Amino acid sequence: MHCERFICILRIIGTTLFGVSLLLGITAAYIVGYQFIQTDNYYFSFGLYGAFLASHLIIQSLFAFLEHRKMRKSLETPIKLNKTVALCIAAYQEDPDYLRKCLQSVKRLTYPGIKVVMVIDGNSDDDLYMMDIFSEVMGRDKSATYIWRNNFHEKGPGETDASHKESSQHVTQLVLANKSVCIMQKWGGKREVMYTAFRALGRS
């Protein structure tokens, strides 16, 4: 890691010095106006200024060729899709059409190790339509849903510490055990919604 950073710094310094020296060389050559080849009436001439410009063009073309070769080589290397990815969606009174389109685009993703966690900020009857859309799009038999009376930081009405802990563990297990999960929870704002997803995912 440190070696790559050092090489990157050296490349930046080298490129900067090259650019400055080339600019100074071209400026000096233009001022001096020295000519290597010239005709009597100056219909054709090739001098120090032209030599610097030609060198610059050749070096730039060489760098472009080397970079192109490097890019082609990187494209030929097969991409390893062996990492799991969690896509967390925060929902709060979303427009049904936009939410459906969002979930449809998520469903079309072909990454093999993807997990989808949608957390709805609110657990009233008015918020149920979002969970229904999630089940409809992601597949009722392929997704898990849970209406949580509380969230990780607040207990629901009449809940004890023991029941709060039990429901928190249930949410975590539900998220870890399923590829598509929708949690409706006690309103707490966007940060609380994001916290639920990240907390349940843990170090997975």
C-alpha positions as protocol buffer text, in pm:
chain_id: "A"
residue {
  index: 1
  type: MET
  ca { x: 0 y: 0 z: 0 }
}
residue {
  index: 2
  type: HIS
  ca { x: 277 y: 245 z: 97 }
}
residue {
  index: 3
  type: CYS
  ca { x: 483 y: 139 z: -206 }
}
residue {
  index: 4
  type: GLU
  ca { x: 193 y: 211 z: -447 }
}
residue {
  index: 5
  type: ARG
  ca { x: 136 y: 550 z: -284 }
}
residue {
  index: 6
  type: PHE
  ca { x: 508 y: 634 z: -313 }
}
residue {
  index: 7
  type: ILE
  ca { x: 510 y: 534 z: -683 }
}
residue {
  index: 8
  type: CYS
  ca { x: 199 y: 747 z: -741 }
}
residue {
  index: 9
  type: ILE
  ca { x: 368 y: 1050 z: -579 }
}
residue {
  index: 10
  type: LEU
  ca { x: 680 y: 995 z: -791 }
}
residue {
  index: 11
  type: ARG
  ca { x: 466 y: 980 z: -1106 }
}
residue {
  index: 12
  type: ILE
  ca { x: 295 y: 1308 z: -1016 }
}
residue {
  index: 13
  type: ILE
  ca { x: 629 y: 1480 z: -946 }
}
residue {
  index: 14
  type: GLY
  ca { x: 785 y: 1337 z: -1264 }
}
residue {
  index: 15
  type: THR
  ca { x: 492 y: 1440 z: -1483 }
}
residue {
  index: 16
  type: THR
  ca { x: 491 y: 1791 z: -1334 }
}
residue {
  index: 17
  type: LEU
  ca { x: 867 y: 1835 z: -1385 }
}
residue {
  index: 18
  type: PHE
  ca { x: 840 y: 1704 z: -1741 }
}
residue {
  index: 19
  type: GLY
  ca { x: 559 y: 1947 z: -1822 }
}
residue {
  index: 20
  type: VAL
  ca { x: 743 y: 2246 z: -1669 }
}
residue {
  index: 21
  type: SER
  ca { x: 1073 y: 2163 z: -1842 }
}
residue {
  index: 22
  type: LEU
  ca { x: 897 y: 2115 z: -2176 }
}
residue {
  index: 23
  type: LEU
  ca { x: 717 y: 2448 z: -2141 }
}
residue {
  index: 24
  type: LEU
  ca { x: 1041 y: 2627 z: -2056 }
}
residue {
  index: 25
  type: GLY
  ca { x: 1222 y: 2453 z: -2344 }
}
residue {
  index: 26
  type: ILE
  ca { x: 953 y: 2547 z: -2597 }
}
residue {
  index: 27
  type: THR
  ca { x: 950 y: 2908 z: -2472 }
}
residue {
  index: 28
  type: ALA
  ca { x: 1329 y: 2934 z: -2490 }
}
residue {
  index: 29
  type: ALA
  ca { x: 1338 y: 2775 z: -2838 }
}
residue {
  index: 30
  type: TYR
  ca { x: 1071 y: 3017 z: -2961 }
}
residue {
  index: 31
  type: ILE
  ca { x: 1265 y: 3318 z: -2828 }
}
residue {
  index: 32
  type: VAL
  ca { x: 1602 y: 3203 z: -2967 }
}
residue {
  index: 33
  type: GLY
  ca { x: 1451 y: 3106 z: -3302 }
}
residue {
  index: 34
  type: TYR
  ca { x: 1737 y: 2873 z: -3396 }
}
residue {
  index: 35
  type: GLN
  ca { x: 1679 y: 2688 z: -3727 }
}
residue {
  index: 36
  type: PHE
  ca { x: 1823 y: 2347 z: -3817 }
}
residue {
  index: 37
  type: ILE
  ca { x: 1697 y: 2345 z: -4177 }
}
residue {
  index: 38
  type: GLN
  ca { x: 1562 y: 2631 z: -4383 }
}
residue {
  index: 39
  type: THR
  ca { x: 1510 y: 2729 z: -4748 }
}
residue {
  index: 40
  type: ASP
  ca { x: 1620 y: 3059 z: -4896 }
}
residue {
  index: 41
  type: ASN
  ca { x: 1277 y: 3221 z: -4876 }
}
residue {
  index: 42
  type: TYR
  ca { x: 1175 y: 3042 z: -4554 }
}
residue {
  index: 43
  type: TYR
  ca { x: 909 y: 2842 z: -4738 }
}
residue {
  index: 44
  type: PHE
  ca { x: 1021 y: 2550 z: -4526 }
}
residue {
  index: 45
  type: SER
  ca { x: 1213 y: 2558 z: -4198 }
}
residue {
  index: 46
  type: PHE
  ca { x: 1265 y: 2327 z: -3907 }
}
residue {
  index: 47
  type: GLY
  ca { x: 1419 y: 2469 z: -3593 }
}
residue {
  index: 48
  type: LEU
  ca { x: 1461 y: 2415 z: -3222 }
}
residue {
  index: 49
  type: TYR
  ca { x: 1100 y: 2516 z: -3153 }
}
residue {
  index: 50
  type: GLY
  ca { x: 969 y: 2258 z: -3400 }
}
residue {
  index: 51
  type: ALA
  ca { x: 1200 y: 1993 z: -3254 }
}
residue {
  index: 52
  type: PHE
  ca { x: 1054 y: 2049 z: -2906 }
}
residue {
  index: 53
  type: LEU
  ca { x: 697 y: 2030 z: -3039 }
}
residue {
  index: 54
  type: ALA
  ca { x: 774 y: 1711 z: -3235 }
}
residue {
  index: 55
  type: SER
  ca { x: 937 y: 1554 z: -2926 }
}
residue {
  index: 56
  type: HIS
  ca { x: 635 y: 1646 z: -2719 }
}
residue {
  index: 57
  type: LEU
  ca { x: 402 y: 1486 z: -2975 }
}
residue {
  index: 58
  type: ILE
  ca { x: 608 y: 1165 z: -2990 }
}
residue {
  index: 59
  type: ILE
  ca { x: 633 y: 1134 z: -2610 }
}
residue {
  index: 60
  type: GLN
  ca { x: 259 y: 1198 z: -2565 }
}
residue {
  index: 61
  type: SER
  ca { x: 179 y: 937 z: -2831 }
}
residue {
  index: 62
  type: LEU
  ca { x: 410 y: 688 z: -2656 }
}
residue {
  index: 63
  type: PHE
  ca { x: 239 y: 746 z: -2320 }
}
residue {
  index: 64
  type: ALA
  ca { x: -104 y: 712 z: -2483 }
}
residue {
  index: 65
  type: PHE
  ca { x: 1 y: 384 z: -2646 }
}
residue {
  index: 66
  type: LEU
  ca { x: 133 y: 242 z: -2317 }
}
residue {
  index: 67
  type: GLU
  ca { x: -183 y: 348 z: -2131 }
}
residue {
  index: 68
  type: HIS
  ca { x: -400 y: 194 z: -2403 }
}
residue {
  index: 69
  type: ARG
  ca { x: -210 y: -135 z: -2371 }
}
residue {
  index: 70
  type: LYS
  ca { x: -253 y: -126 z: -1994 }
}
residue {
  index: 71
  type: MET
  ca { x: -629 y: -65 z: -2027 }
}
residue {
  index: 72
  type: ARG
  ca { x: -670 y: -350 z: -2278 }
}
residue {
  index: 73
  type: LYS
  ca { x: -482 y: -583 z: -2047 }
}
residue {
  index: 74
  type: SER
  ca { x: -704 y: -488 z: -1751 }
}
residue {
  index: 75
  type: LEU
  ca { x: -1018 y: -549 z: -1960 }
}
residue {
  index: 76
  type: GLU
  ca { x: -895 y: -897 z: -2054 }
}
residue {
  index: 77
  type: THR
  ca { x: -855 y: -989 z: -1686 }
}
residue {
  index: 78
  type: PRO
  ca { x: -1173 y: -1166 z: -1567 }
}
residue {
  index: 79
  type: ILE
  ca { x: -1361 y: -983 z: -1292 }
}
residue {
  index: 80
  type: LYS
  ca { x: -1409 y: -1186 z: -975 }
}
residue {
  index: 81
  type: LEU
  ca { x: -1762 y: -1144 z: -844 }
}
residue {
  index: 82
  type: ASN
  ca { x: -1700 y: -1331 z: -520 }
}
residue {
  index: 83
  type: LYS
  ca { x: -1780 y: -1051 z: -274 }
}
residue {
  index: 84
  type: THR
  ca { x: -2123 y: -1005 z: -117 }
}
residue {
  index: 85
  type: VAL
  ca { x: -2288 y: -665 z: -152 }
}
residue {
  index: 86
  type: ALA
  ca { x: -2577 y: -523 z: 51 }
}
residue {
  index: 87
  type: LEU
  ca { x: -2805 y: -266 z: -110 }
}
residue {
  index: 88
  type: CYS
  ca { x: -2986 y: -67 z: 158 }
}
residue {
  index: 89
  type: ILE
  ca { x: -3300 y: 128 z: 62 }
}
residue {
  index: 90
  type: ALA
  ca { x: -3447 y: 388 z: 297 }
}
residue {
  index: 91
  type: ALA
  ca { x: -3820 y: 447 z: 237 }
}
residue {
  index: 92
  type: TYR
  ca { x: -4054 y: 712 z: 377 }
}
residue {
  index: 93
  type: GLN
  ca { x: -4396 y: 776 z: 224 }
}
residue {
  index: 94
  type: GLU
  ca { x: -4256 y: 710 z: -123 }
}
residue {
  index: 95
  type: ASP
  ca { x: -4444 y: 764 z: -447 }
}
residue {
  index: 96
  type: PRO
  ca { x: -4575 y: 414 z: -540 }
}
residue {
  index: 97
  type: ASP
  ca { x: -4469 y: 438 z: -906 }
}
residue {
  index: 98
  type: TYR
  ca { x: -4118 y: 558 z: -825 }
}
residue {
  index: 99
  type: LEU
  ca { x: -4074 y: 293 z: -555 }
}
residue {
  index: 100
  type: ARG
  ca { x: -4189 y: 19 z: -792 }
}
residue {
  index: 101
  type: LYS
  ca { x: -3948 y: 140 z: -1064 }
}
residue {
  index: 102
  type: CYS
  ca { x: -3665 y: 156 z: -809 }
}
residue {
  index: 103
  type: LEU
  ca { x: -3727 y: -202 z: -694 }
}
residue {
  index: 104
  type: GLN
  ca { x: -3767 y: -329 z: -1051 }
}
residue {
  index: 105
  type: SER
  ca { x: -3427 y: -183 z: -1142 }
}
residue {
  index: 106
  type: VAL
  ca { x: -3280 y: -349 z: -831 }
}
residue {
  index: 107
  type: LYS
  ca { x: -3433 y: -683 z: -928 }
}
residue {
  index: 108
  type: ARG
  ca { x: -3271 y: -663 z: -1272 }
}
residue {
  index: 109
  type: LEU
  ca { x: -2922 y: -650 z: -1119 }
}
residue {
  index: 110
  type: THR
  ca { x: -2725 y: -962 z: -1209 }
}
residue {
  index: 111
  type: TYR
  ca { x: -2455 y: -942 z: -942 }
}
residue {
  index: 112
  type: PRO
  ca { x: -2453 y: -1289 z: -781 }
}
residue {
  index: 113
  type: GLY
  ca { x: -2389 y: -1198 z: -417 }
}
residue {
  index: 114
  type: ILE
  ca { x: -2632 y: -910 z: -365 }
}
residue {
  index: 115
  type: LYS
  ca { x: -2861 y: -867 z: -64 }
}
residue {
  index: 116
  type: VAL
  ca { x: -3146 y: -613 z: -66 }
}
residue {
  index: 117
  type: VAL
  ca { x: -3259 y: -456 z: 262 }
}
residue {
  index: 118
  type: MET
  ca { x: -3542 y: -202 z: 250 }
}
residue {
  index: 119
  type: VAL
  ca { x: -3628 y: -30 z: 577 }
}
residue {
  index: 120
  type: ILE
  ca { x: -3949 y: 173 z: 594 }
}
residue {
  index: 121
  type: ASP
  ca { x: -3953 y: 470 z: 830 }
}
residue {
  index: 122
  type: GLY
  ca { x: -4298 y: 418 z: 983 }
}
residue {
  index: 123
  type: ASN
  ca { x: -4509 y: 118 z: 1084 }
}
residue {
  index: 124
  type: SER
  ca { x: -4866 y: 247 z: 1055 }
}
residue {
  index: 125
  type: ASP
  ca { x: -5135 y: 118 z: 820 }
}
residue {
  index: 126
  type: ASP
  ca { x: -5061 y: 412 z: 588 }
}
residue {
  index: 127
  type: ASP
  ca { x: -4710 y: 272 z: 530 }
}
residue {
  index: 128
  type: LEU
  ca { x: -4819 y: -83 z: 442 }
}
residue {
  index: 129
  type: TYR
  ca { x: -4843 y: -9 z: 68 }
}
residue {
  index: 130
  type: MET
  ca { x: -4462 y: 16 z: 48 }
}
residue {
  index: 131
  type: MET
  ca { x: -4417 y: -330 z: 199 }
}
residue {
  index: 132
  type: ASP
  ca { x: -4681 y: -466 z: -41 }
}
residue {
  index: 133
  type: ILE
  ca { x: -4494 y: -318 z: -340 }
}
residue {
  index: 134
  type: PHE
  ca { x: -4169 y: -472 z: -212 }
}
residue {
  index: 135
  type: SER
  ca { x: -4330 y: -819 z: -182 }
}
residue {
  index: 136
  type: GLU
  ca { x: -4495 y: -783 z: -522 }
}
residue {
  index: 137
  type: VAL
  ca { x: -4178 y: -685 z: -708 }
}
residue {
  index: 138
  type: MET
  ca { x: -3919 y: -895 z: -524 }
}
residue {
  index: 139
  type: GLY
  ca { x: -4150 y: -1199 z: -500 }
}
residue {
  index: 140
  type: ARG
  ca { x: -4356 y: -1297 z: -198 }
}
residue {
  index: 141
  type: ASP
  ca { x: -4196 y: -1641 z: -185 }
}
residue {
  index: 142
  type: LYS
  ca { x: -3843 y: -1502 z: -227 }
}
residue {
  index: 143
  type: SER
  ca { x: -3850 y: -1217 z: 26 }
}
residue {
  index: 144
  type: ALA
  ca { x: -3908 y: -1172 z: 398 }
}
residue {
  index: 145
  type: THR
  ca { x: -4107 y: -892 z: 564 }
}
residue {
  index: 146
  type: TYR
  ca { x: -4147 y: -782 z: 924 }
}
residue {
  index: 147
  type: ILE
  ca { x: -4351 y: -509 z: 1094 }
}
residue {
  index: 148
  type: TRP
  ca { x: -4146 y: -392 z: 1390 }
}
residue {
  index: 149
  type: ARG
  ca { x: -4327 y: -208 z: 1669 }
}
residue {
  index: 150
  type: ASN
  ca { x: -4004 y: -31 z: 1763 }
}
residue {
  index: 151
  type: ASN
  ca { x: -3654 y: 30 z: 1629 }
}
residue {
  index: 152
  type: PHE
  ca { x: -3306 y: -32 z: 1766 }
}
residue {
  index: 153
  type: HIS
  ca { x: -3312 y: 280 z: 1985 }
}
residue {
  index: 154
  type: GLU
  ca { x: -3677 y: 310 z: 2090 }
}
residue {
  index: 155
  type: LYS
  ca { x: -3916 y: 60 z: 2244 }
}
residue {
  index: 156
  type: GLY
  ca { x: -4272 y: 26 z: 2124 }
}
residue {
  index: 157
  type: PRO
  ca { x: -4577 y: 96 z: 2345 }
}
residue {
  index: 158
  type: GLY
  ca { x: -4593 y: -148 z: 2638 }
}
residue {
  index: 159
  type: GLU
  ca { x: -4267 y: -321 z: 2550 }
}
residue {
  index: 160
  type: THR
  ca { x: -4014 y: -443 z: 2804 }
}
residue {
  index: 161
  type: ASP
  ca { x: -3637 y: -452 z: 2775 }
}
residue {
  index: 162
  type: ALA
  ca { x: -3653 y: -828 z: 2722 }
}
residue {
  index: 163
  type: SER
  ca { x: -3909 y: -809 z: 2438 }
}
residue {
  index: 164
  type: HIS
  ca { x: -3718 y: -521 z: 2277 }
}
residue {
  index: 165
  type: LYS
  ca { x: -3398 y: -725 z: 2280 }
}
residue {
  index: 166
  type: GLU
  ca { x: -3581 y: -1028 z: 2139 }
}
residue {
  index: 167
  type: SER
  ca { x: -3734 y: -830 z: 1852 }
}
residue {
  index: 168
  type: SER
  ca { x: -3397 y: -667 z: 1773 }
}
residue {
  index: 169
  type: GLN
  ca { x: -3236 y: -1011 z: 1748 }
}
residue {
  index: 170
  type: HIS
  ca { x: -3522 y: -1129 z: 1526 }
}
residue {
  index: 171
  type: VAL
  ca { x: -3466 y: -837 z: 1285 }
}
residue {
  index: 172
  type: THR
  ca { x: -3092 y: -913 z: 1270 }
}
residue {
  index: 173
  type: GLN
  ca { x: -3151 y: -1283 z: 1201 }
}
residue {
  index: 174
  type: LEU
  ca { x: -3412 y: -1200 z: 937 }
}
residue {
  index: 175
  type: VAL
  ca { x: -3173 y: -967 z: 752 }
}
residue {
  index: 176
  type: LEU
  ca { x: -2882 y: -1213 z: 766 }
}
residue {
  index: 177
  type: ALA
  ca { x: -3087 y: -1516 z: 662 }
}
residue {
  index: 178
  type: ASN
  ca { x: -3264 y: -1367 z: 355 }
}
residue {
  index: 179
  type: LYS
  ca { x: -3148 y: -1211 z: 28 }
}
residue {
  index: 180
  type: SER
  ca { x: -3447 y: -972 z: 12 }
}
residue {
  index: 181
  type: VAL
  ca { x: -3587 y: -822 z: 333 }
}
residue {
  index: 182
  type: CYS
  ca { x: -3831 y: -540 z: 408 }
}
residue {
  index: 183
  type: ILE
  ca { x: -3858 y: -403 z: 763 }
}
residue {
  index: 184
  type: MET
  ca { x: -4126 y: -159 z: 873 }
}
residue {
  index: 185
  type: GLN
  ca { x: -4023 y: 9 z: 1196 }
}
residue {
  index: 186
  type: LYS
  ca { x: -4119 y: 283 z: 1441 }
}
residue {
  index: 187
  type: TRP
  ca { x: -4066 y: 628 z: 1286 }
}
residue {
  index: 188
  type: GLY
  ca { x: -3727 y: 771 z: 1374 }
}
residue {
  index: 189
  type: GLY
  ca { x: -3595 y: 954 z: 1071 }
}
residue {
  index: 190
  type: LYS
  ca { x: -3362 y: 856 z: 787 }
}
residue {
  index: 191
  type: ARG
  ca { x: -3060 y: 803 z: 1013 }
}
residue {
  index: 192
  type: GLU
  ca { x: -3254 y: 552 z: 1223 }
}
residue {
  index: 193
  type: VAL
  ca { x: -3359 y: 367 z: 907 }
}
residue {
  index: 194
  type: MET
  ca { x: -3000 y: 347 z: 782 }
}
residue {
  index: 195
  type: TYR
  ca { x: -2880 y: 243 z: 1128 }
}
residue {
  index: 196
  type: THR
  ca { x: -3122 y: -50 z: 1129 }
}
residue {
  index: 197
  type: ALA
  ca { x: -2985 y: -185 z: 800 }
}
residue {
  index: 198
  type: PHE
  ca { x: -2619 y: -140 z: 896 }
}
residue {
  index: 199
  type: ARG
  ca { x: -2668 y: -272 z: 1250 }
}
residue {
  index: 200
  type: ALA
  ca { x: -2853 y: -584 z: 1129 }
}
residue {
  index: 201
  type: LEU
  ca { x: -2593 y: -652 z: 861 }
}
residue {
  index: 202
  type: GLY
  ca { x: -2313 y: -617 z: 1116 }
}
residue {
  index: 203
  type: ARG
  ca { x: -1983 y: -749 z: 982 }
}
residue {
  index: 204
  type: SER
  ca { x: -2145 y: -968 z: 720 }
}
